[in-house]
Amino acid sequence: MSFGGQTPTIIVLKEGTDSSQGKGQIISNINACIAVQATIRSTLGPYGGDLLLVDSNGRQTITNDGATVMKLLDIVHPAARILTDIARSQDAEVGDGTTSVVVLAGEILKEIKDHVEQGVSSQTIVKGLRRASAMAVNKVKEIAVNTSDSNKRETLGKLAGTAMSSKLIKRNTSFFTKMVVDAVLSLDQDDLNEKLIGIKKIPGGSLTDSLFVNGVAFKKTFSYAGFEQQPKSFKNPKIVCLNVELELKSEKDNAEVRVEQVSEYQAIVDAEWQIIYNKMEAIYKTGAKVVLSKLPIGDLATQYFADRDIFCAGRVSSDDLERVIQATGGSIQSTCSDIRPEHLGTCGFFEERQIGGERFNFFEDCPAAKTCTLVLRGGAEQFIAEVERSLHDAIMIVKRAIKNNTIVAGGGACEMEVSAYLHRYADKNVPHKQQAIIKSFAKALEVIPRQLCDNAGFDATDILNKLRVEHRKGNVWAGVDFVHEGIADNLEAFVWEPALVKINAIQAATEASCLILSVDETIKNEESAQPQAPQRGLPPGAAQRVLRGRGRGMPRR
């Protein structure tokens, strides 16, 4: 049967399938993202609050780190999960600004929601947003200040301090700033692998009892009888790192040795003992005073080394052993038969000592130190975990700042300047519908200083009006002053952030907004317990046809 000469298209979907599309679908996605933004926006800035997140197992996490919050939030809505992705990408690429990027993306969507409701095509909006984003990024690059000529350590300290200002450790900023800068500068400056900065957490004591170790520290490993007889400190020891098991082991399942005389059995036992003795003798002859291995070092070997005044530790984790190799200049050995002097590492001082309720092995004053360890103390495990997340953000900021010398002022100064620029540009140079889109983007940028004021309990409307006036006068770095509840030149106040943080946040927030706008249909297939019978006489397999159209995406489970 035909209608007007055309055959109607029939889409047959499995029973229970939820299908929604069109303008209502886009608005629904925007509303979901705004709801996520409302959850996280209160954590922004120096006076932002922390969220207490409890998972299904009852484990609690107290944090204001955007990436951590987004990871722990159990977001069901498929479009809102995109905000989780941009928070993670900001964390991986820059390390800081994870809350800002989610707040900014939510605000862009909130501002353009009116245009969607008025029937403006989503493709027109996407074009306008991309244009505004490109102009905003160029403006940030244009106003950014180059710091390559200034005191490097001082500049890095200021950047780390700004990153910590919104964290739990802001009262101890000066203490941790030095620790973070020393940690990053101790790495190989060519690759700056932050994974070589070990962070060890020991409950107890105060925050200021935390230590910076210019080398490696790790928790005492499992030990056998004879361990306490070993010496626990050396000066300038030679260190050998192994991937060798020094333990007598029972045979594997179903292993079978047939002997006709008892003397033959004894010869087999003696051979096993001789193999392990040969290994230990070879290690002793190298002159090494510290023996570390990824694999177990048993009670026989422990006692053997104790008798010869050698310290040993087996079952050392791969990460810790890798950092020992980096710090001491040695190399890992998979055999004991050919250990040469150049394979051994060394350090200025080795000691095992008690910290809180744990015993730790310290390798300090390492000659080849391209790694370090931060030993964190604190009253509660959740508190120390949040300190670790805070230091991670600061470490990543310092790392990026070494590679990129440009900085901008924080406290909403950069966003207000870019917003003012976009408003001026849109009024003069952009015709038609895109003018409204660019102005909406510019208004969305103001959410950062507004939210900073709200979280601090300031009058946001009053301060934003003052900021608009200052930026119109040409005061580029006017931002929120948290000390005197007003506005200040944040570049002179040393509220600094790498330009990379702002650029990445603007780009990621815009991409997320465009992606959410381009989805105008969601088809959700619920799992059905019983296989559905073919419908309307169609052959089996035709029951799950999906019609794909331009600009339509289908989140899959």
XYZ file of C-alpha atoms in Angstrom:
557
model
C 0.000 0.000 0.000
C 1.385 3.420 -0.850
C 0.657 6.920 0.391
C 1.047 9.626 -2.246
C 3.343 7.397 -4.289
C 5.787 6.867 -1.355
C 6.235 3.779 0.763
C 6.283 4.671 4.487
C 9.486 3.820 6.372
C 8.876 1.378 9.187
C 11.419 1.209 12.020
C 10.920 -1.855 14.099
C 12.559 -1.701 17.510
C 12.628 -4.243 20.264
C 9.708 -4.071 22.674
C 10.492 -1.791 25.641
C 12.812 0.439 23.610
C 12.774 4.073 24.689
C 13.150 6.485 21.786
C 13.116 10.277 22.057
C 14.215 12.926 19.586
C 14.119 16.509 18.421
C 14.227 19.765 20.333
C 12.836 18.153 23.485
C 15.712 15.688 23.481
C 18.371 18.435 23.259
C 16.733 20.406 26.093
C 16.545 17.239 28.209
C 20.298 16.657 27.693
C 21.067 20.291 28.582
C 18.989 20.059 31.778
C 20.865 16.907 32.834
C 24.223 18.674 32.396
C 23.012 21.734 34.324
C 21.982 19.426 37.201
C 25.520 17.975 37.322
C 26.992 21.490 37.231
C 24.776 22.523 40.165
C 26.273 19.670 42.232
C 29.898 20.601 41.623
C 29.860 24.411 41.330
C 29.883 24.979 45.116
C 33.400 23.471 45.321
C 35.012 26.144 43.094
C 37.644 28.531 44.401
C 39.469 29.274 47.684
C 36.246 29.301 49.701
C 34.539 26.421 47.911
C 33.125 23.656 50.085
C 34.051 19.973 49.991
C 31.726 17.149 48.974
C 31.304 14.002 51.072
C 30.746 11.126 48.647
C 29.707 7.692 49.930
C 29.806 4.711 47.563
C 27.683 1.549 47.632
C 30.194 -0.145 49.966
C 29.962 2.685 52.499
C 33.466 3.995 51.723
C 33.535 7.770 52.043
C 35.610 10.324 50.161
C 35.877 13.985 51.147
C 37.133 16.111 48.247
C 36.683 19.243 46.167
C 38.774 17.976 43.270
C 36.557 18.140 40.163
C 37.957 15.034 38.449
C 37.565 12.925 41.612
C 33.995 14.147 42.210
C 32.968 13.448 38.616
C 34.532 9.988 38.757
C 32.732 9.090 41.978
C 29.331 10.543 41.004
C 27.191 7.702 39.686
C 25.793 9.600 36.680
C 23.083 7.643 34.861
C 22.155 10.098 32.101
C 24.237 9.276 28.984
C 24.642 12.909 27.848
C 25.721 14.119 31.304
C 28.501 11.510 31.330
C 30.277 13.631 28.725
C 31.059 16.096 31.535
C 32.908 13.293 33.332
C 35.046 12.782 30.225
C 36.061 16.448 29.972
C 36.957 16.556 33.689
C 39.197 13.526 33.187
C 40.805 14.979 30.065
C 41.530 18.256 31.900
C 43.056 16.259 34.771
C 45.252 14.232 32.406
C 46.314 17.145 30.210
C 46.815 19.922 32.780
C 46.072 18.507 36.240
C 44.132 21.523 37.559
C 40.960 23.377 36.523
C 38.822 20.228 36.582
C 35.976 21.941 38.464
C 36.195 25.042 36.249
C 35.806 23.053 33.038
C 32.592 21.331 34.236
C 31.131 24.604 35.578
C 31.979 26.404 32.329
C 30.484 23.658 30.113
C 27.279 23.659 32.176
C 27.011 27.454 31.982
C 27.525 27.518 28.183
C 24.660 25.026 27.830
C 22.488 27.036 30.230
C 23.056 30.262 28.252
C 22.248 28.709 24.852
C 19.203 26.807 26.125
C 17.030 29.846 25.250
C 18.241 29.747 21.633
C 17.354 26.046 21.371
C 13.868 26.720 22.784
C 13.376 29.532 20.252
C 14.044 27.080 17.431
C 17.558 28.149 16.376
C 19.216 25.273 14.525
C 21.718 23.356 16.625
C 24.217 23.519 13.731
C 24.038 27.343 13.792
C 24.677 27.285 17.564
C 27.603 24.844 17.195
C 29.198 27.069 14.528
C 28.836 30.126 16.765
C 30.289 28.334 19.808
C 33.294 27.054 17.844
C 33.959 30.549 16.509
C 33.680 32.069 20.000
C 35.977 29.383 21.444
C 38.683 29.999 18.811
C 38.535 33.769 19.462
C 38.659 33.240 23.239
C 41.735 30.975 22.980
C 43.514 33.492 20.741
C 42.731 36.272 23.214
C 44.152 34.245 26.128
C 47.360 33.651 24.138
C 47.523 37.351 23.271
C 47.227 38.638 26.856
C 49.312 35.870 28.505
C 52.541 37.013 30.174
C 55.833 35.249 29.407
C 57.827 34.374 32.545
C 60.948 32.858 30.953
C 63.131 35.809 32.045
C 62.043 35.821 35.704
C 63.198 33.746 38.676
C 62.130 30.232 37.700
C 61.785 28.761 41.189
C 59.844 31.777 42.465
C 57.437 31.694 39.506
C 56.798 27.955 39.947
C 56.181 28.558 43.653
C 53.546 31.224 42.896
C 51.776 28.890 40.418
C 51.799 25.986 42.890
C 50.468 28.312 45.616
C 47.534 29.408 43.429
C 46.718 25.763 42.622
C 46.668 24.952 46.358
C 44.623 28.022 47.351
C 41.328 26.196 46.751
C 42.450 23.005 48.482
C 42.314 21.632 51.989
C 46.015 22.449 52.526
C 45.763 26.195 51.768
C 46.755 27.086 55.367
C 50.066 25.253 54.842
C 50.629 26.551 51.309
C 54.180 27.875 51.929
C 55.252 24.533 53.473
C 53.943 22.412 50.596
C 54.858 24.861 47.804
C 58.581 24.345 48.437
C 58.029 20.572 48.626
C 56.172 20.477 45.276
C 58.705 22.663 43.427
C 61.650 20.631 44.813
C 59.869 17.424 43.781
C 59.304 18.476 40.148
C 62.788 19.993 39.756
C 64.343 16.736 41.002
C 62.916 14.876 37.972
C 64.649 14.455 34.631
C 63.808 17.807 33.008
C 63.485 16.265 29.540
C 60.529 13.978 30.199
C 59.235 15.145 33.641
C 57.526 11.849 34.452
C 55.416 12.700 37.521
C 54.984 8.968 38.252
C 58.570 9.001 39.548
C 57.419 11.220 42.430
C 56.466 8.649 45.048
C 53.760 9.631 47.541
C 53.535 7.606 50.756
C 50.733 8.165 53.272
C 51.209 7.510 57.000
C 48.297 8.348 59.357
C 49.269 10.210 62.521
C 51.152 13.397 63.288
C 50.405 16.808 61.816
C 50.553 18.032 58.204
C 53.866 19.794 58.860
C 55.459 16.467 59.879
C 55.360 15.521 56.180
C 58.786 14.877 54.649
C 60.473 15.505 51.326
C 62.985 12.728 50.581
C 65.526 13.470 47.850
C 65.592 9.835 46.869
C 63.312 6.910 47.634
C 61.359 5.789 50.680
C 59.096 2.757 50.889
C 57.414 0.715 53.590
C 59.339 -2.216 55.098
C 58.492 -5.344 53.136
C 57.494 -8.759 54.477
C 60.502 -10.237 56.291
C 61.662 -13.643 57.499
C 63.596 -14.828 60.570
C 67.054 -13.288 60.679
C 65.866 -9.897 59.410
C 66.289 -8.159 62.778
C 69.950 -9.241 62.899
C 70.711 -7.284 59.730
C 72.249 -3.800 60.006
C 69.685 -1.030 59.394
C 71.871 1.869 58.239
C 74.810 2.326 55.863
C 76.828 5.215 54.462
C 77.545 5.083 50.719
C 76.392 1.459 50.323
C 76.422 -0.402 47.032
C 72.902 -1.473 46.082
C 71.912 -4.425 43.894
C 68.374 -4.663 42.461
C 67.180 -8.099 41.381
C 64.311 -9.852 39.703
C 65.450 -13.162 41.194
C 63.832 -15.442 43.766
C 66.136 -16.385 46.667
C 63.978 -19.030 48.279
C 63.840 -22.831 48.381
C 60.525 -23.815 46.869
C 58.606 -27.071 46.804
C 58.220 -28.674 43.412
C 55.248 -27.858 41.212
C 52.194 -30.116 41.178
C 52.723 -33.519 39.617
C 56.522 -33.113 39.524
C 58.087 -36.563 39.739
C 61.685 -37.662 40.322
C 62.414 -41.408 40.331
C 65.427 -42.594 42.310
C 66.682 -46.075 43.120
C 68.932 -45.242 46.068
C 68.759 -42.836 49.010
C 72.118 -41.339 48.011
C 70.619 -40.241 44.678
C 67.777 -38.441 46.501
C 70.325 -36.702 48.726
C 72.257 -35.589 45.652
C 69.106 -33.911 44.271
C 68.466 -32.094 47.579
C 72.114 -31.000 47.764
C 71.949 -29.692 44.185
C 68.935 -27.518 45.066
C 70.761 -26.061 48.064
C 73.904 -25.557 46.032
C 72.019 -23.526 43.400
C 70.687 -21.053 45.968
C 74.063 -20.889 47.775
C 75.804 -20.098 44.482
C 73.358 -17.229 43.885
C 73.909 -15.788 47.364
C 77.683 -16.179 47.112
C 77.685 -14.313 43.779
C 75.696 -11.446 45.338
C 78.028 -11.318 48.375
C 81.115 -11.112 46.128
C 79.770 -7.996 44.367
C 80.348 -6.041 47.584
C 76.716 -4.891 47.727
C 75.432 -3.963 51.191
C 71.747 -3.574 50.234
C 69.951 -6.298 48.252
C 66.472 -5.591 46.863
C 64.323 -7.967 44.829
C 60.869 -7.926 43.222
C 60.538 -11.634 44.149
C 60.653 -13.240 47.626
C 63.897 -13.502 49.613
C 63.370 -16.490 51.953
C 64.534 -17.231 55.509
C 67.725 -19.051 54.362
C 68.871 -16.055 52.292
C 67.788 -13.566 54.989
C 69.922 -15.340 57.605
C 72.824 -15.713 55.142
C 72.864 -11.961 54.463
C 72.446 -11.127 58.183
C 75.586 -13.174 58.991
C 77.545 -11.060 56.482
C 76.174 -7.631 57.550
C 74.044 -7.169 54.417
C 70.502 -5.695 54.395
C 67.930 -7.388 52.145
C 64.283 -6.780 51.221
C 62.176 -9.039 49.012
C 58.797 -8.484 47.374
C 59.548 -4.816 46.684
C 56.839 -3.353 44.432
C 57.731 -2.668 40.783
C 57.115 1.099 41.157
C 59.363 1.411 44.202
C 62.143 -0.676 42.635
C 61.968 1.380 39.438
C 62.370 4.569 41.465
C 65.327 3.075 43.393
C 67.019 2.315 40.048
C 66.382 5.886 38.837
C 67.736 7.379 42.071
C 70.795 5.184 42.659
C 71.936 4.720 39.069
C 71.826 0.915 39.128
C 70.051 -1.519 36.826
C 67.761 -4.461 37.521
C 69.316 -7.919 37.161
C 67.508 -11.136 36.223
C 70.458 -13.390 37.056
C 73.078 -13.509 39.804
C 75.864 -15.007 37.667
C 77.030 -11.882 35.854
C 76.608 -8.845 38.126
C 79.267 -6.250 37.266
C 80.260 -3.110 39.207
C 78.423 -0.851 36.722
C 75.169 -2.707 37.471
C 75.265 -1.611 41.123
C 73.699 1.596 42.404
C 74.692 3.720 45.371
C 73.295 6.385 47.673
C 74.744 8.731 50.271
C 72.839 7.219 53.165
C 70.548 4.232 53.682
C 68.472 3.784 56.828
C 65.419 1.932 58.051
C 63.537 4.038 60.571
C 60.184 4.301 62.275
C 57.626 6.884 61.084
C 54.344 6.835 62.964
C 53.229 3.226 63.180
C 55.262 2.081 60.144
C 58.895 1.238 59.454
C 60.290 2.750 56.260
C 63.446 2.188 54.206
C 65.084 5.478 53.150
C 67.601 5.920 50.317
C 68.813 9.519 50.625
C 71.397 11.804 48.943
C 71.281 9.765 45.755
C 73.852 10.835 43.123
C 71.660 10.089 40.094
C 68.463 11.342 41.787
C 65.832 11.677 39.068
C 63.114 10.806 41.511
C 61.926 11.768 44.984
C 59.376 10.756 47.602
C 56.820 12.778 49.539
C 55.924 11.199 52.897
C 52.566 12.667 53.952
C 51.310 12.768 57.537
C 47.894 13.731 58.865
C 45.199 12.900 61.362
C 42.837 10.805 59.232
C 43.146 8.652 56.119
C 40.531 10.661 54.181
C 42.388 13.856 55.056
C 45.731 12.496 53.799
C 44.055 11.184 50.631
C 42.729 14.703 49.906
C 46.208 16.161 50.577
C 47.583 13.723 47.995
C 44.992 14.856 45.412
C 45.813 18.500 46.171
C 49.548 17.901 45.721
C 48.884 16.033 42.463
C 47.160 19.145 41.059
C 50.038 21.395 42.169
C 52.686 18.995 40.796
C 50.948 18.849 37.410
C 50.674 22.661 37.291
C 54.410 23.083 38.024
C 55.254 20.398 35.463
C 53.213 22.133 32.741
C 54.630 25.538 33.717
C 58.201 24.302 33.135
C 57.279 23.371 29.562
C 55.011 26.407 28.955
C 56.302 29.760 30.188
C 53.099 31.785 29.717
C 50.849 32.677 32.661
C 47.592 34.572 33.228
C 46.012 36.019 36.373
C 43.456 33.887 38.220
C 40.504 34.927 40.353
C 38.249 35.397 37.326
C 40.475 38.099 35.754
C 41.249 36.144 32.575
C 37.601 35.115 32.037
C 36.320 38.681 32.495
C 38.842 40.070 29.998
C 37.956 37.444 27.370
C 34.229 38.015 28.017
C 34.574 41.791 27.546
C 36.559 41.230 24.334
C 33.930 38.857 22.889
C 31.084 41.284 23.695
C 32.918 44.118 21.893
C 33.794 41.920 18.916
C 30.256 40.517 18.540
C 28.694 44.005 18.546
C 30.924 45.298 15.737
C 31.900 42.364 13.517
C 29.348 39.523 13.758
C 26.003 39.704 11.931
C 22.738 37.821 12.390
C 22.169 34.808 14.635
C 25.796 34.076 15.493
C 26.106 37.424 17.271
C 23.661 36.237 19.944
C 25.510 32.899 20.281
C 28.892 34.591 20.780
C 27.402 37.000 23.325
C 25.870 34.032 25.179
C 29.320 32.362 25.244
C 30.829 35.613 26.586
C 28.198 35.787 29.318
C 28.846 32.132 30.242
C 32.515 32.938 30.945
C 31.387 35.251 33.756
C 30.216 32.219 35.739
C 33.751 31.693 37.087
C 34.119 35.039 38.938
C 30.412 34.969 39.904
C 30.708 31.515 41.444
C 33.951 32.455 43.206
C 32.064 35.375 44.841
C 29.038 33.233 45.734
C 31.190 30.567 47.384
C 33.061 33.225 49.391
C 29.814 34.878 50.516
C 30.504 38.116 48.602
C 27.952 40.257 46.737
C 28.491 38.751 43.259
C 26.402 41.320 41.368
C 28.285 44.277 42.878
C 31.755 42.801 42.290
C 30.944 41.717 38.714
C 29.705 45.230 37.876
C 32.972 46.684 39.211
C 34.966 44.134 37.196
C 33.079 45.002 33.987
C 33.887 48.686 34.517
C 37.595 47.957 35.165
C 37.940 45.758 32.086
C 36.193 48.361 29.941
C 38.825 50.862 31.170
C 41.552 48.460 29.990
C 42.598 46.987 33.355
C 43.269 43.513 31.926
C 44.104 41.692 35.173
C 41.293 42.986 37.413
C 39.906 40.021 39.321
C 38.179 39.066 42.578
C 40.125 40.063 45.709
C 39.363 37.468 48.405
C 41.385 39.223 51.117
C 39.593 42.586 51.058
C 36.270 41.488 49.496
C 36.545 43.567 46.372
C 38.597 43.695 43.195
C 42.368 43.838 42.697
C 45.088 43.467 40.076
C 45.605 39.731 40.450
C 48.821 39.670 38.419
C 50.439 41.964 40.985
C 48.793 39.984 43.791
C 50.580 36.841 42.469
C 47.339 34.943 41.793
C 48.872 33.183 38.793
C 47.794 30.251 36.649
C 49.394 28.730 33.529
C 47.688 29.969 30.346
C 47.410 26.299 29.360
C 44.801 25.723 32.124
C 42.452 28.357 30.676
C 43.014 27.371 27.038
C 42.357 23.699 27.710
C 39.290 24.449 29.846
C 37.693 26.680 27.175
C 38.378 24.159 24.395
C 37.157 21.127 26.379
C 33.991 22.897 27.614
C 33.141 24.048 24.078
C 33.696 20.599 22.561
C 31.461 19.013 25.215
C 28.718 21.594 24.587
C 28.869 21.058 20.811
C 28.752 17.292 21.254
C 25.672 17.483 23.505
C 23.928 19.869 21.071
C 24.581 17.634 18.076
C 22.724 14.684 19.657
C 19.044 15.087 18.790
C 17.938 11.493 19.207
C 18.562 8.853 21.838
C 17.535 5.240 21.352
C 17.838 3.143 24.469
C 17.567 -0.621 24.175
C 16.530 -2.218 27.445
C 17.862 -5.730 27.994
C 14.991 -8.153 27.690
C 14.975 -11.448 29.530
C 13.061 -13.315 26.813
C 14.013 -13.136 23.124
C 11.310 -11.226 21.268
C 9.357 -12.898 18.496
C 9.756 -11.347 15.033
C 7.151 -8.625 14.580
C 4.784 -7.854 11.683
C 5.905 -10.893 9.733
C 9.459 -9.570 9.281
C 12.341 -12.044 9.265
C 14.344 -12.645 12.482
C 17.075 -10.041 12.952
C 15.045 -7.214 11.442
C 13.679 -6.430 14.904
C 16.674 -4.206 15.775
C 17.039 -1.957 12.752
C 18.243 1.517 13.638
C 17.701 4.554 11.457
C 20.766 6.804 11.508
C 20.490 10.382 10.324
C 22.857 13.318 10.090
C 23.547 14.840 13.476
C 22.049 11.899 15.328
C 23.972 9.800 17.779
C 22.981 6.753 19.725
C 24.601 6.132 23.108
C 25.112 2.433 23.487
C 25.131 0.317 26.581
